[in-house]
Every structure is written in C-alpha cells, then in structure tokens.
CSV table of C-alpha atoms and ligand atoms in Angstrom, one decimal:
chain,number,residue,atom,x,y,z
A,887,UNK,CA,178.3,-67.6,-41.7
A,888,UNK,CA,177.6,-64.7,-44.3
A,889,UNK,CA,180.0,-61.7,-44.5
A,890,UNK,CA,178.7,-59.0,-42.5
A,891,UNK,CA,178.5,-56.7,-46.0
A,892,UNK,CA,175.8,-59.2,-47.0
A,893,UNK,CA,173.7,-58.9,-44.1
A,894,UNK,CA,171.6,-56.3,-45.5
A,895,UNK,CA,167.8,-56.3,-46.4
A,896,UNK,CA,165.3,-54.3,-48.3
A,897,UNK,CA,161.6,-54.1,-47.7
A,898,UNK,CA,159.0,-52.7,-50.3
A,899,UNK,CA,155.7,-51.9,-48.5
A,900,UNK,CA,152.2,-51.3,-50.7
A,901,UNK,CA,148.7,-50.7,-49.0
A,902,UNK,CA,147.8,-49.5,-45.9
A,903,UNK,CA,149.2,-48.1,-42.2
A,904,UNK,CA,148.6,-51.8,-41.0
A,905,UNK,CA,151.2,-52.7,-43.6
A,906,UNK,CA,153.4,-50.3,-43.1
A,907,UNK,CA,153.5,-51.4,-39.4
A,908,UNK,CA,153.6,-55.1,-40.3
A,909,UNK,CA,156.6,-53.9,-42.2
A,910,UNK,CA,158.1,-52.3,-39.1
A,911,UNK,CA,158.1,-55.1,-36.9
A,912,UNK,CA,159.4,-57.4,-40.1
A,913,UNK,CA,162.6,-54.8,-40.4
A,914,UNK,CA,163.0,-55.1,-36.4
A,915,UNK,CA,163.3,-58.8,-36.5
A,916,UNK,CA,165.8,-58.4,-39.1
A,917,UNK,CA,167.5,-55.9,-37.3
A,918,UNK,CA,167.5,-58.2,-34.2
A,919,UNK,CA,168.9,-60.9,-36.2
A,920,UNK,CA,172.0,-58.9,-37.3
A,921,UNK,CA,170.7,-57.2,-40.4
A,922,UNK,CA,170.9,-53.5,-41.6
A,923,UNK,CA,168.4,-52.0,-43.8
A,924,UNK,CA,169.2,-50.7,-47.5
A,925,UNK,CA,167.4,-48.6,-49.9
A,926,UNK,CA,168.9,-50.6,-53.0
A,927,UNK,CA,167.8,-54.1,-54.0
A,928,UNK,CA,171.1,-54.7,-55.6
A,929,UNK,CA,172.9,-54.6,-52.1
A,930,UNK,CA,170.3,-56.8,-50.2
A,931,UNK,CA,170.8,-60.4,-49.3
A,932,UNK,CA,167.1,-60.4,-48.1
A,933,UNK,CA,164.3,-58.7,-49.8
A,934,UNK,CA,160.6,-58.5,-48.5
A,935,UNK,CA,157.5,-57.6,-50.7
A,936,UNK,CA,154.7,-56.6,-48.3
A,937,UNK,CA,151.8,-56.6,-50.5
A,938,UNK,CA,148.3,-55.1,-50.9
A,939,UNK,CA,145.1,-56.1,-52.4
A,940,UNK,CA,142.7,-53.3,-51.7
A,941,UNK,CA,143.1,-52.1,-55.2
A,942,UNK,CA,144.2,-53.5,-58.7
A,943,UNK,CA,147.0,-50.7,-59.5
A,944,UNK,CA,148.9,-52.3,-56.4
A,945,UNK,CA,148.7,-55.7,-57.1
A,946,UNK,CA,149.9,-55.1,-60.7
A,947,UNK,CA,153.0,-53.2,-59.3
A,948,UNK,CA,153.9,-56.5,-57.3
A,949,UNK,CA,153.8,-58.9,-60.2
A,950,UNK,CA,155.7,-56.1,-62.2
A,951,UNK,CA,158.2,-55.9,-59.4
A,952,UNK,CA,158.5,-59.6,-58.7
A,953,UNK,CA,159.4,-60.5,-62.4
A,954,UNK,CA,162.1,-57.7,-61.9
A,955,UNK,CA,163.6,-59.4,-59.4
A,956,UNK,CA,164.3,-62.6,-61.7
A,957,UNK,CA,167.8,-61.0,-62.5
A,958,UNK,CA,168.8,-60.3,-59.3
A,959,UNK,CA,168.4,-64.0,-58.1
A,960,UNK,CA,170.2,-65.1,-61.5
A,961,UNK,CA,173.3,-62.9,-60.1
A,962,UNK,CA,173.3,-63.9,-56.5
A,963,UNK,CA,172.0,-67.5,-55.7
A,964,UNK,CA,172.0,-66.7,-51.9
A,965,UNK,CA,169.5,-64.0,-52.1
A,966,UNK,CA,166.3,-64.8,-50.2
A,967,UNK,CA,163.2,-63.3,-51.7
A,968,UNK,CA,160.0,-63.3,-49.4
A,969,UNK,CA,156.3,-62.3,-50.2
A,970,UNK,CA,154.1,-61.8,-47.7
A,971,UNK,CA,151.0,-59.4,-46.8
A,972,UNK,CA,147.4,-59.3,-47.7
A,973,UNK,CA,147.5,-60.6,-51.1
A,974,UNK,CA,148.7,-63.8,-50.1
A,975,UNK,CA,145.7,-64.7,-48.1
A,976,UNK,CA,143.5,-64.5,-51.3
A,977,UNK,CA,142.5,-67.7,-53.0
A,978,UNK,CA,144.9,-69.1,-55.5
A,979,UNK,CA,147.6,-66.2,-55.2
A,980,UNK,CA,150.4,-67.8,-53.6
A,981,UNK,CA,150.1,-70.8,-55.8
A,982,UNK,CA,150.1,-68.5,-58.9
A,983,UNK,CA,153.4,-66.5,-57.6
A,984,UNK,CA,155.2,-69.9,-56.8
A,985,UNK,CA,154.6,-71.2,-60.2
A,986,UNK,CA,155.3,-67.9,-62.2
A,987,UNK,CA,157.9,-66.6,-60.2
A,988,UNK,CA,159.8,-69.5,-59.0
A,989,UNK,CA,162.8,-67.4,-57.9
A,990,UNK,CA,160.7,-66.5,-54.9
A,991,UNK,CA,161.7,-68.2,-51.8
A,992,UNK,CA,159.3,-67.7,-49.0
A,993,UNK,CA,155.5,-66.9,-48.8
A,994,UNK,CA,153.7,-66.3,-45.9
A,995,UNK,CA,150.3,-64.2,-45.0
A,996,UNK,CA,149.3,-61.8,-42.5
A,997,UNK,CA,148.8,-64.0,-39.4
A,998,UNK,CA,152.0,-65.7,-39.3
A,999,UNK,CA,154.4,-62.5,-40.1
A,1000,UNK,CA,155.8,-62.8,-36.8
A,1001,UNK,CA,157.3,-66.4,-37.8
A,1002,UNK,CA,159.7,-64.6,-40.4
A,1003,UNK,CA,163.0,-65.4,-38.5
A,1004,UNK,CA,162.1,-69.0,-38.5
A,1005,UNK,CA,161.1,-69.0,-42.2
A,1006,UNK,CA,164.4,-67.2,-43.2
A,1007,UNK,CA,166.8,-69.7,-41.2
A,1008,UNK,CA,164.5,-72.9,-42.8
A,1009,UNK,CA,165.3,-71.3,-46.3
A,1010,UNK,CA,168.9,-70.5,-45.4
A,1011,UNK,CA,169.3,-74.2,-44.4
A,1012,UNK,CA,168.2,-75.6,-47.8
A,1013,UNK,CA,164.8,-75.5,-47.6
A,1014,UNK,CA,163.2,-74.4,-51.0
A,1015,UNK,CA,159.8,-72.8,-51.9
A,1016,UNK,CA,158.4,-72.1,-48.0
A,1017,UNK,CA,154.9,-71.3,-48.2
A,1018,UNK,CA,153.0,-70.9,-44.8
A,1019,UNK,CA,149.9,-69.2,-44.9
A,1020,UNK,CA,147.2,-69.3,-42.1
A,1021,UNK,CA,143.6,-69.0,-42.8
A,1022,UNK,CA,142.6,-68.6,-38.9
A,1023,UNK,CA,144.0,-65.8,-37.1
A,1024,UNK,CA,146.2,-66.7,-34.5
A,1025,UNK,CA,146.4,-65.2,-31.0
A,1026,UNK,CA,147.8,-61.7,-30.8
A,1027,UNK,CA,151.6,-61.8,-30.3
A,1028,UNK,CA,153.2,-59.0,-28.2
A,1029,UNK,CA,156.6,-58.0,-27.7
A,1030,UNK,CA,158.0,-58.1,-31.5
A,1031,UNK,CA,160.9,-55.7,-32.0
A,1032,UNK,CA,159.7,-52.8,-34.2
A,1033,UNK,CA,161.9,-50.5,-36.4
A,1034,UNK,CA,159.9,-47.4,-36.9
A,1035,UNK,CA,160.7,-44.8,-39.6
A,1036,UNK,CA,159.8,-41.7,-37.4
A,1037,UNK,CA,161.6,-40.9,-34.1
A,1038,UNK,CA,159.0,-38.2,-33.0
A,1039,UNK,CA,155.7,-40.1,-34.2
A,1040,UNK,CA,154.2,-43.5,-33.6
A,1041,UNK,CA,151.8,-45.7,-34.7
A,1042,UNK,CA,150.3,-48.0,-32.1
A,1043,UNK,CA,147.9,-51.0,-33.1
A,1044,UNK,CA,145.1,-51.5,-30.9
A,1045,UNK,CA,143.4,-54.0,-32.8
A,1046,UNK,CA,143.5,-56.2,-35.7
A,1047,UNK,CA,140.7,-57.5,-38.2
A,1048,UNK,CA,137.3,-56.1,-39.3
A,1049,UNK,CA,133.8,-57.7,-39.2
A,1050,UNK,CA,132.2,-55.3,-41.0
A,1051,UNK,CA,132.3,-56.8,-44.5
A,1052,UNK,CA,131.4,-53.8,-46.7
A,1053,UNK,CA,130.8,-55.2,-50.4
A,1054,UNK,CA,133.8,-53.7,-52.2
A,1055,UNK,CA,136.4,-54.5,-49.5
A,1056,UNK,CA,138.9,-57.6,-49.0
A,1057,UNK,CA,140.4,-56.6,-45.8
A,1058,UNK,CA,137.9,-58.8,-43.6
A,1059,UNK,CA,139.0,-61.9,-45.8
A,1060,UNK,CA,142.8,-61.1,-45.5
A,1061,UNK,CA,143.0,-59.8,-42.2
A,1062,UNK,CA,140.4,-61.7,-40.3
A,1063,UNK,CA,137.7,-60.8,-37.5
A,1064,UNK,CA,138.4,-58.3,-35.1
A,1065,UNK,CA,140.9,-58.9,-32.2
A,1066,UNK,CA,141.9,-56.2,-29.9
A,1067,UNK,CA,144.9,-55.8,-27.7
A,1068,UNK,CA,144.8,-55.7,-23.9
A,1069,UNK,CA,144.9,-52.0,-22.6
A,1070,UNK,CA,147.8,-52.9,-20.7
A,1071,UNK,CA,149.8,-54.0,-23.5
A,1072,UNK,CA,149.1,-50.9,-25.1
A,1073,UNK,CA,149.9,-48.5,-22.5
A,1074,UNK,CA,153.4,-50.3,-21.8
A,1075,UNK,CA,154.3,-49.9,-25.5
A,1076,UNK,CA,153.1,-46.0,-25.4
A,1077,UNK,CA,155.3,-45.7,-22.0
A,1078,UNK,CA,158.5,-47.5,-23.8
A,1079,UNK,CA,157.7,-44.9,-26.7
A,1080,UNK,CA,157.7,-41.9,-24.4
A,1081,UNK,CA,161.2,-43.3,-22.8
A,1082,UNK,CA,162.7,-43.4,-26.7
A,1083,UNK,CA,161.4,-39.6,-27.2
A,1084,UNK,CA,158.4,-40.1,-28.9
A,1085,UNK,CA,155.8,-37.3,-28.5
A,1086,UNK,CA,152.9,-38.5,-30.3
A,1087,UNK,CA,151.1,-41.6,-30.9
A,1088,UNK,CA,148.6,-42.9,-33.5
A,1089,UNK,CA,146.3,-45.5,-32.3
A,1090,UNK,CA,145.2,-48.0,-35.1
A,1091,UNK,CA,142.7,-50.2,-36.2
A,1092,UNK,CA,140.4,-51.0,-38.9
A,1093,UNK,CA,137.6,-49.7,-36.8
A,1094,UNK,CA,138.9,-48.5,-33.7
A,1095,UNK,CA,135.2,-47.6,-32.3
A,1096,UNK,CA,134.8,-51.2,-31.9
A,1097,UNK,CA,137.8,-51.5,-29.8
A,1098,UNK,CA,137.4,-53.7,-26.5
A,1099,UNK,CA,134.9,-56.3,-27.8
A,1100,UNK,CA,135.8,-59.9,-25.8
A,1101,UNK,CA,137.9,-58.3,-23.6
A,1102,UNK,CA,137.6,-59.0,-19.8
A,1103,UNK,CA,137.0,-56.7,-18.0
A,1104,UNK,CA,135.1,-54.9,-20.3
A,1105,UNK,CA,136.6,-51.4,-22.1
A,1106,UNK,CA,135.3,-49.5,-24.8
A,1107,UNK,CA,137.4,-47.2,-27.2
A,1108,UNK,CA,136.3,-44.2,-25.3
A,1109,UNK,CA,137.7,-45.8,-21.9
A,1110,UNK,CA,141.1,-46.3,-23.6
A,1111,UNK,CA,141.4,-42.9,-25.0
A,1112,UNK,CA,140.6,-41.5,-21.6
A,1113,UNK,CA,143.4,-44.0,-20.1
A,1114,UNK,CA,145.8,-43.4,-22.9
A,1115,UNK,CA,145.6,-39.6,-22.0
A,1116,UNK,CA,146.7,-39.9,-18.4
A,1117,UNK,CA,150.2,-41.7,-19.6
A,1118,UNK,CA,152.4,-38.9,-18.4
A,1119,UNK,CA,155.0,-37.4,-21.0
A,1120,UNK,CA,152.7,-38.1,-24.1
A,1121,UNK,CA,151.9,-35.1,-25.8
A,1122,UNK,CA,149.5,-35.7,-28.8
A,1123,UNK,CA,147.0,-38.8,-29.3
A,1124,UNK,CA,145.4,-39.5,-32.7
A,1125,UNK,CA,143.5,-42.5,-33.7
A,1126,UNK,CA,142.4,-44.2,-37.0
A,1127,UNK,CA,140.3,-45.4,-38.5
A,1128,UNK,CA,136.3,-44.8,-37.1
A,1129,UNK,CA,133.4,-46.4,-38.7
A,1130,UNK,CA,130.6,-44.1,-38.8
A,1131,UNK,CA,128.0,-46.7,-37.7
A,1132,UNK,CA,129.9,-47.6,-34.3
A,1133,UNK,CA,131.2,-43.9,-33.4
A,1134,UNK,CA,129.7,-43.2,-29.9
A,1135,UNK,CA,128.9,-39.8,-28.3
A,1136,UNK,CA,131.5,-40.9,-25.6
A,1137,UNK,CA,134.3,-41.0,-28.2
A,1138,UNK,CA,133.3,-37.6,-29.3
A,1139,UNK,CA,133.1,-36.2,-25.6
A,1140,UNK,CA,136.6,-38.1,-25.0
A,1141,UNK,CA,138.3,-36.0,-27.5
A,1142,UNK,CA,136.2,-32.6,-26.3
A,1143,UNK,CA,137.6,-33.6,-23.1
A,1144,UNK,CA,141.0,-35.1,-23.2
A,1145,UNK,CA,143.9,-32.5,-23.2
A,1146,UNK,CA,146.3,-34.9,-25.6
A,1147,UNK,CA,143.6,-36.1,-27.7
A,1148,UNK,CA,143.9,-33.8,-31.1
A,1149,UNK,CA,141.0,-32.2,-32.6
A,1150,UNK,CA,141.0,-34.6,-35.5
A,1151,UNK,CA,138.8,-37.4,-36.9
A,1152,UNK,CA,139.0,-39.4,-40.0
A,1153,UNK,CA,135.3,-40.6,-40.7
A,1154,UNK,CA,135.0,-42.2,-44.0
A,1155,UNK,CA,131.7,-41.5,-45.4
A,1156,UNK,CA,132.6,-43.4,-48.9
A,1157,UNK,CA,129.1,-42.0,-50.5
A,1158,UNK,CA,126.9,-39.5,-50.0
A,1159,UNK,CA,123.6,-41.3,-51.3
A,1160,UNK,CA,121.7,-43.6,-49.2
A,1161,UNK,CA,121.2,-46.2,-52.0
A,1162,UNK,CA,124.7,-46.7,-52.6
A,1163,UNK,CA,125.5,-46.7,-49.1
A,1164,UNK,CA,122.7,-49.6,-48.6
A,1165,UNK,CA,124.7,-51.5,-51.4
A,1166,UNK,CA,128.0,-51.0,-50.0
A,1167,UNK,CA,126.8,-52.3,-46.6
A,1168,UNK,CA,128.0,-49.4,-44.6
A,1169,UNK,CA,124.8,-49.7,-42.2
A,1170,UNK,CA,124.4,-45.9,-41.9
A,1171,UNK,CA,122.3,-43.1,-43.9
A,1172,UNK,CA,123.6,-39.8,-45.2
A,1173,UNK,CA,121.2,-38.1,-42.6
A,1174,UNK,CA,122.8,-40.3,-39.9
A,1175,UNK,CA,126.4,-39.4,-41.0
A,1176,UNK,CA,125.3,-35.7,-41.3
A,1177,UNK,CA,123.9,-35.8,-37.7
A,1178,UNK,CA,127.3,-37.3,-36.4
A,1179,UNK,CA,129.1,-34.7,-37.9
A,1180,UNK,CA,126.8,-32.0,-36.4
A,1181,UNK,CA,127.8,-33.4,-33.0
A,1182,UNK,CA,131.5,-33.6,-33.7
A,1183,UNK,CA,131.7,-30.0,-34.8
A,1184,UNK,CA,129.3,-28.6,-32.2
A,1185,UNK,CA,131.0,-30.6,-29.1
A,1186,UNK,CA,134.8,-30.1,-30.7
A,1187,UNK,CA,135.6,-26.2,-31.6
A,1188,UNK,CA,138.1,-26.3,-34.7
A,1189,UNK,CA,137.7,-29.9,-35.3
A,1190,UNK,CA,139.3,-30.9,-38.5
A,1191,UNK,CA,137.3,-33.5,-40.4
A,1192,UNK,CA,138.8,-35.9,-43.0
A,1193,UNK,CA,137.3,-38.7,-45.0
A,1194,UNK,CA,137.4,-41.7,-47.7
A,1195,UNK,CA,135.1,-41.5,-50.5
A,1196,UNK,CA,134.8,-44.0,-53.3
A,1197,UNK,CA,133.3,-42.7,-57.0
A,1198,UNK,CA,132.1,-45.1,-59.5
A,1199,UNK,CA,130.5,-48.1,-57.1
A,1200,UNK,CA,128.6,-50.4,-59.3
A,1201,UNK,CA,125.0,-49.0,-60.0
A,1202,UNK,CA,126.1,-45.4,-59.0
A,1203,UNK,CA,123.8,-42.9,-61.0
A,1204,UNK,CA,124.5,-39.2,-61.7
A,1205,UNK,CA,121.9,-38.7,-59.0
A,1206,UNK,CA,123.7,-40.6,-56.6
A,1207,UNK,CA,127.0,-38.9,-57.4
A,1208,UNK,CA,125.4,-35.4,-56.8
A,1209,UNK,CA,124.4,-36.5,-53.1
A,1210,UNK,CA,127.8,-37.3,-52.8
A,1211,UNK,CA,128.9,-33.9,-54.3
A,1212,UNK,CA,126.6,-32.0,-51.7
A,1213,UNK,CA,127.7,-33.9,-48.9
A,1214,UNK,CA,131.1,-32.9,-49.4
A,1215,UNK,CA,130.0,-29.1,-49.8
A,1216,UNK,CA,128.2,-29.4,-46.7
A,1217,UNK,CA,130.6,-31.2,-44.4
A,1218,UNK,CA,133.6,-29.1,-46.0
A,1219,UNK,CA,136.1,-31.7,-45.2
A,1220,UNK,CA,139.8,-30.6,-44.2
A,1221,UNK,CA,141.1,-33.4,-46.5
A,1222,UNK,CA,139.7,-36.7,-48.4
A,1223,UNK,CA,141.2,-39.9,-49.8
A,1224,UNK,CA,139.2,-40.2,-52.7
A,1225,UNK,CA,139.3,-43.2,-54.7
A,1226,UNK,CA,137.5,-44.5,-58.0
A,1227,UNK,CA,136.0,-48.2,-57.3
A,1228,UNK,CA,138.3,-50.9,-58.2
A,1229,UNK,CA,136.9,-54.6,-58.7
A,1230,UNK,CA,138.2,-57.1,-56.3
A,1231,UNK,CA,137.6,-60.3,-56.6
A,1232,UNK,CA,135.6,-62.5,-54.3
A,1233,UNK,CA,134.1,-59.4,-53.0
A,1234,UNK,CA,130.1,-59.2,-53.6
A,1235,UNK,CA,130.6,-55.8,-55.3
A,1236,UNK,CA,132.7,-57.4,-58.0
A,1237,UNK,CA,129.7,-59.7,-58.7
A,1238,UNK,CA,127.2,-56.5,-59.3
A,1239,UNK,CA,126.1,-56.1,-62.7
A,1240,UNK,CA,125.9,-52.5,-63.1
A,1241,UNK,CA,129.3,-51.7,-63.2
A,1242,UNK,CA,130.3,-48.1,-64.2
A,1243,UNK,CA,132.4,-47.2,-67.3
A,1244,UNK,CA,135.7,-46.0,-66.6
A,1245,UNK,CA,135.3,-42.8,-68.8
A,1246,UNK,CA,132.3,-41.7,-66.1
A,1247,UNK,CA,134.2,-42.9,-63.1
A,1248,UNK,CA,137.3,-40.5,-64.0
A,1249,UNK,CA,135.0,-37.5,-65.2
A,1250,UNK,CA,133.4,-38.0,-61.5
A,1251,UNK,CA,136.4,-38.4,-59.7
A,1252,UNK,CA,138.0,-35.3,-61.0
A,1253,UNK,CA,134.9,-33.2,-60.0
A,1254,UNK,CA,135.1,-34.8,-56.7
A,1255,UNK,CA,138.3,-33.8,-56.3
A,1256,UNK,CA,137.6,-30.3,-57.2
A,1257,UNK,CA,134.9,-30.0,-54.8
A,1258,UNK,CA,137.4,-31.9,-51.8
A,1259,UNK,CA,139.9,-29.0,-52.6
A,1260,UNK,CA,137.6,-26.4,-52.5
A,1261,UNK,CA,136.3,-27.2,-49.1
A,1262,UNK,CA,140.1,-27.8,-47.9
A,1263,UNK,CA,141.1,-24.3,-49.1
A,1264,UNK,CA,138.6,-22.7,-47.6
A,1265,UNK,CA,139.3,-24.4,-44.2
A,1266,UNK,CA,142.7,-23.6,-44.6
A,1267,UNK,CA,141.8,-19.9,-45.1
A,1268,UNK,CA,140.4,-19.4,-41.4
A,1269,UNK,CA,143.8,-19.9,-40.0
A,1270,UNK,CA,145.2,-16.7,-41.2
A,1271,UNK,CA,146.2,-14.7,-38.4
A,1272,UNK,CA,145.7,-17.4,-35.9
A,1273,UNK,CA,148.6,-18.8,-33.6
A,1274,UNK,CA,148.4,-22.7,-33.4
A,1275,UNK,CA,150.3,-25.5,-31.8
A,1276,UNK,CA,153.1,-26.9,-33.8
A,1277,UNK,CA,154.9,-30.3,-33.4
A,1278,UNK,CA,158.1,-29.4,-35.3
A,1279,UNK,CA,159.2,-32.7,-37.5
A,1280,UNK,CA,162.1,-31.0,-39.2
A,1281,UNK,CA,163.5,-29.1,-42.0
A,1282,UNK,CA,161.1,-28.5,-44.9
A,1283,UNK,CA,161.7,-30.6,-47.9
A,1284,UNK,CA,161.0,-27.4,-50.4
A,1285,UNK,CA,162.7,-24.9,-48.4
A,1286,UNK,CA,165.3,-25.7,-46.0
A,1287,UNK,CA,165.3,-22.3,-44.2
A,1288,UNK,CA,162.0,-23.4,-43.0
A,1289,UNK,CA,161.0,-26.0,-40.5
A,1290,UNK,CA,158.0,-27.7,-41.1
A,1291,UNK,CA,155.5,-29.5,-38.6
A,1292,UNK,CA,151.6,-30.3,-38.0
A,1293,UNK,CA,148.9,-28.6,-35.8
A,1294,UNK,CA,146.7,-30.3,-33.7
A,1295,UNK,CA,143.9,-30.6,-36.4
A,1296,UNK,CA,146.7,-32.4,-38.7
A,1297,UNK,CA,147.6,-29.3,-41.1
A,1298,UNK,CA,151.0,-29.2,-42.5
A,1299,UNK,CA,152.9,-25.8,-41.6
A,1300,UNK,CA,156.1,-24.6,-43.2
A,1301,UNK,CA,157.7,-21.5,-41.1
A,1302,UNK,CA,160.5,-19.5,-40.3
A,1303,UNK,CA,161.6,-20.8,-36.7
A,1304,UNK,CA,164.4,-22.3,-34.3
A,1305,UNK,CA,165.9,-25.2,-35.8
A,1306,UNK,CA,166.5,-26.2,-32.1
A,1307,UNK,CA,162.9,-26.7,-31.9
A,1308,UNK,CA,162.9,-29.8,-34.1
A,1309,UNK,CA,161.1,-32.2,-32.1
A,1310,UNK,CA,159.4,-29.7,-29.5
A,1311,UNK,CA,155.9,-28.3,-29.6
A,1312,UNK,CA,156.3,-24.6,-30.4
A,1313,UNK,CA,153.8,-21.7,-31.2
A,1314,UNK,CA,153.5,-20.5,-34.6
A,1315,UNK,CA,151.3,-17.7,-36.2
A,1316,UNK,CA,149.8,-18.4,-39.4
A,1317,UNK,CA,150.7,-15.6,-42.3
A,1318,UNK,CA,149.1,-17.1,-45.1
A,1319,UNK,CA,146.9,-20.4,-46.3
A,1320,UNK,CA,147.7,-22.5,-49.4
A,1321,UNK,CA,145.4,-25.0,-50.7
A,1322,UNK,CA,146.9,-27.7,-49.0
A,1323,UNK,CA,149.7,-26.1,-46.2
A,1324,UNK,CA,149.9,-23.2,-44.0
A,1325,UNK,CA,152.7,-21.0,-43.8
A,1326,UNK,CA,153.6,-19.1,-40.8
A,1327,UNK,CA,156.4,-17.5,-38.3
A,1328,UNK,CA,157.2,-19.0,-34.9
A,1329,UNK,CA,156.2,-16.8,-32.0
B,2367,SF4,S1,135.0,-51.0,-42.2
B,2367,SF4,FE1,134.5,-51.9,-44.3
B,2367,SF4,S2,136.2,-50.6,-45.7
B,2367,SF4,FE2,136.9,-50.7,-43.3
B,2367,SF4,S3,138.2,-52.7,-42.9
B,2367,SF4,FE3,136.2,-53.1,-42.5
B,2367,SF4,S4,135.0,-54.1,-44.4
B,2367,SF4,FE4,136.8,-52.7,-45.1
C-alpha cells in the first residue's frame, strides 16, 4: 500500500470543454480511489495528460511536456504516467508516443476513459506499456463520479460525437458519431447538481441542435430545453455548441419563452464567404446564416450572439476574407473565438492544394480581431445605465474590493457589492463599459 502522501494526481488538459469534462470525470474516479489532486507534477504519483488534436499548437505542447516527464520518472519509478484524449484516437500517434516516450505507462482513447481505474490497477500490479484504444464508440456510460472545478456552474454533456465532417475538423474521427443521453439521465444529473448548490448549467455537445436522434420516445433539443427549464431550483441554463444548419425555430422560441434559458447563443459561422463555406462542408450559405441571426435578434430581445471564425482556410481569397469581415460587422458579435486555419492530418482540407501563406493568414487574423472587438465594444456600450441580473461568482481577480459575475447574456461584470452575495443572483447597475467587461454597482 502506498503511503498516503503519495496518493496525489496531476491532470493537465488541452482543448475544448469536452476534454475538460472528461478530465473532471478522471479526477472524480481518482478521488473515489482515495487520491487527492495536486497542482505540482513533482508531488504526483499519477500524471495524466488529456490531449487535443484540433490545433497543431496543442499537439506540439503535449510532445514537449511528455519529454519533460522523463526526469520525473527517473527520480520516481512508482510514478504512473498516462496519456489520453483525442490525439490518441489518431492513426499512428499512440505507437509513436510509446516508441519515443517509453516512460509513458498508459495510453487510452476518448471512448474508454471510464476504464481508467482498471488500467491504473493493472499497471500497479506490474503491467507495462498498457495501450487500449477503442475505435468504435461504446454505449454511453452513466453514473461516473465527476469532480467539477466550479461549485456554482456546471457543464452537463447531453450528447457525444458529431456527424458533420466539416473538412477542417478531426472531431468526428476522434469522438465518433452522435449519441444522445436519455433525457431522464440528464434531468437526474441536473437535480443532483441543484442539491449540491449549483445555480447554472451549460448543456454541452458538439452539435446540440441534433440532440435526440435515435432516442425512443422521440425528443428534440427544443423539447429537452423546455423539460430542463421545469427543474425546480435551477436558475440559469445555457448551451453550446449549435450548428447553424440545424438550429430550429423551436429552439429560438424555447430561448424566448423559457425563463431560465439565458439570452445567449453561440452560433459558429466559420466564414462569411459562400465558396469557403462550401469548401468547409458547412451546409449553409451566408444569406441563410444572416436570416437565422435576424430571426434570433427579432425573437429574443437583448440577445448576445457569439461565434467561431477561421481565417486562412485553403483557397480563401481577399474577396472571401472581405465577405467574412462584412458579415462580422453586420452581425456585431458580442465575442468571437477567432482561429488561424491549422492543417490537420487525415482531414480533406489538409489535402487541398491552395493553402494560404502564414503571413497572409496573420494579417487577416489581426484585421478580423479588430473588427470583432469593435462590435463587442459597441454592444457593451449599450449596457451603460442599465440594471442587469448578475450571478456572483467571487472576488474580482484584478481588484479584490470588487466582486465579479456574469449577466444572463454572458457579460463579465466587476462591481462594488456585498461579498455575502457570492453564489447568489443580484441586480447591478452598469456604470461603465470596457471593451471586454462591464463595471457597476449592486443595487
Ligand atoms: S460540426 Fe464541424 S466543426 Fe463542429 S465538431 Fe462537427 S465536424 Fe467539427
């Protein structure tokens, strides 16, 4: 039996919210086994790297960090090093890691993370270089312990995988096809969270609008939203991510009609050019996207709209990029995740011949960020003088005399108020709008 002081684990997570949630589950399983978390790798007896393959940068960081673990393993041969996540689902990557980094003990993929306690025990009993990757997705495993980072806001996964095959994206290859959780399981998880004091939940999936496919009795995402809205004790509901081609009027009406659904929608546009959208395999046009935006703005007053945009996709001409800029100006987003196109092996876009030079990509990226920020600042300005509901999350990082939280529309507010209200909803009068946050006073 290991000494108690050694039962510590360290998890490093790259990538999206799905990976974050997987890490929370790994953390929950380890805590059930008697481990405690640590922020120092040197103190840990188990180190897990949960990897992402969506961007090249994240991959390079994983390799660099894996190399650095060799010394720790030399100092402590009992240390168990595990690598998991999306990178492990890519052809050849697990083999390469085992070859180049023999100090890695366990490699597993996105479909079998729930088996981690078994893998850890097998390695502790002497098995070496354990490698298990499932290429076919398994059934959804319910009831895993989750060690969440926040005790106020929680992410609840409603579906896994994606069926869309955008030409730049590896997600469908590494996370498998869409599978939806049963509504009862989702509701039960949320009810448990409310008992623990959670106030806000974000329903999570790669494409939440296609929730429910294959479930019996049939249910749509809008139906799910209305059901979750009925759960007593819950204060706020958000969701992400929506695919523009699949968002139904019903979902827009649900946001309009349900009191707990926040007036915020993340609708990734990716490009404002029809020819690039076609090459990306997005299945909608600029005109269709703008129609949806118009409907959302018409039906949901004070709605906040955010997006994802890629610049420098293969074949993107100056004219295509101008189309993206003009769309950004027209929609006036509240914020946007902006990305420079990154080549990913095994995706159709990687095979496209007309790749864009780095210098051009970077220049376009800077112009895009400027346009996004301009829109965001203009939207923030509209809040000055208004009183808004804020869920208080804690002390402000920058100024501890202030407290901080978010509006229903997702805006960050730093304000003077009563610290006893941390964890509660309060009304705040906005006194000043900055480019990325608001200032105010509790009223
Ligand atoms: S919708 Fe497209 S970008 Fe989003 S996860 Fe699926 S394939 Fe990737």
